[in-house]
mmCIF file of C-alpha atoms in Angstrom:
data_model
loop_
_atom_site.group_PDB
_atom_site.id
_atom_site.type_symbol
_atom_site.label_atom_id
_atom_site.label_comp_id
_atom_site.label_asym_id
_atom_site.label_seq_id
_atom_site.Cartn_x
_atom_site.Cartn_y
_atom_site.Cartn_z
ATOM 1 C CA HIS A 1 -40.949 -9.014 18.618
ATOM 2 C CA ILE A 2 -37.874 -7.210 19.745
ATOM 3 C CA GLU A 3 -36.142 -7.630 16.388
ATOM 4 C CA ILE A 4 -39.161 -6.325 14.518
ATOM 5 C CA LEU A 5 -39.369 -3.338 16.877
ATOM 6 C CA ARG A 6 -35.713 -2.693 16.446
ATOM 7 C CA GLN A 7 -36.092 -2.772 12.656
ATOM 8 C CA ARG A 8 -39.041 -0.416 12.801
ATOM 9 C CA VAL A 9 -37.039 2.095 14.934
ATOM 10 C CA GLU A 10 -34.086 1.916 12.537
ATOM 11 C CA ASP A 11 -36.414 2.513 9.587
ATOM 12 C CA SER A 12 -38.176 5.483 11.438
ATOM 13 C CA CYS A 13 -34.720 7.020 12.311
ATOM 14 C CA ARG A 14 -33.809 6.977 8.606
ATOM 15 C CA GLU A 15 -37.120 8.658 7.711
ATOM 16 C CA ILE A 16 -36.737 11.343 10.424
ATOM 17 C CA ARG A 17 -33.452 12.795 9.039
ATOM 18 C CA PRO A 18 -34.832 14.272 5.721
ATOM 19 C CA ILE A 19 -38.020 15.591 7.350
ATOM 20 C CA PRO A 20 -37.341 16.623 10.940
ATOM 21 C CA GLY A 21 -39.875 19.496 10.861
ATOM 22 C CA ILE A 22 -42.680 17.218 9.733
ATOM 23 C CA PHE A 23 -41.698 14.550 12.240
ATOM 24 C CA LYS A 24 -41.780 17.033 15.091
ATOM 25 C CA LYS A 25 -45.225 18.327 14.070
ATOM 26 C CA VAL A 26 -46.638 14.785 13.760
ATOM 27 C CA PHE A 27 -44.924 13.243 16.751
ATOM 28 C CA ARG A 28 -44.382 16.122 19.220
ATOM 29 C CA GLN A 29 -44.980 13.988 22.376
ATOM 30 C CA SER A 30 -43.347 10.762 20.822
ATOM 31 C CA MET A 31 -40.272 12.680 19.786
ATOM 32 C CA MET A 32 -38.255 12.137 22.982
ATOM 33 C CA ILE A 33 -39.110 8.497 23.262
ATOM 34 C CA HIS A 34 -38.347 7.935 19.561
ATOM 35 C CA VAL A 35 -34.976 9.701 19.741
ATOM 36 C CA GLU A 36 -34.063 7.649 22.794
ATOM 37 C CA ALA A 37 -34.954 4.453 20.931
ATOM 38 C CA CYS A 38 -32.823 5.541 17.957
ATOM 39 C CA ILE A 39 -29.829 6.163 20.228
ATOM 40 C CA GLN A 40 -30.295 2.841 21.978
ATOM 41 C CA VAL A 41 -30.451 0.996 18.631
ATOM 42 C CA ARG A 42 -27.033 2.422 17.655
#
């Protein structure tokens, strides 16, 4: 399950870069957690 989660986070990180505005609007509260996850994956 950890491997799948890690892959999802990496995919999401790639998706965020081109559309940061849309991401922030859709995931306001999740933004901080998601960014932390992206940093941890790297």
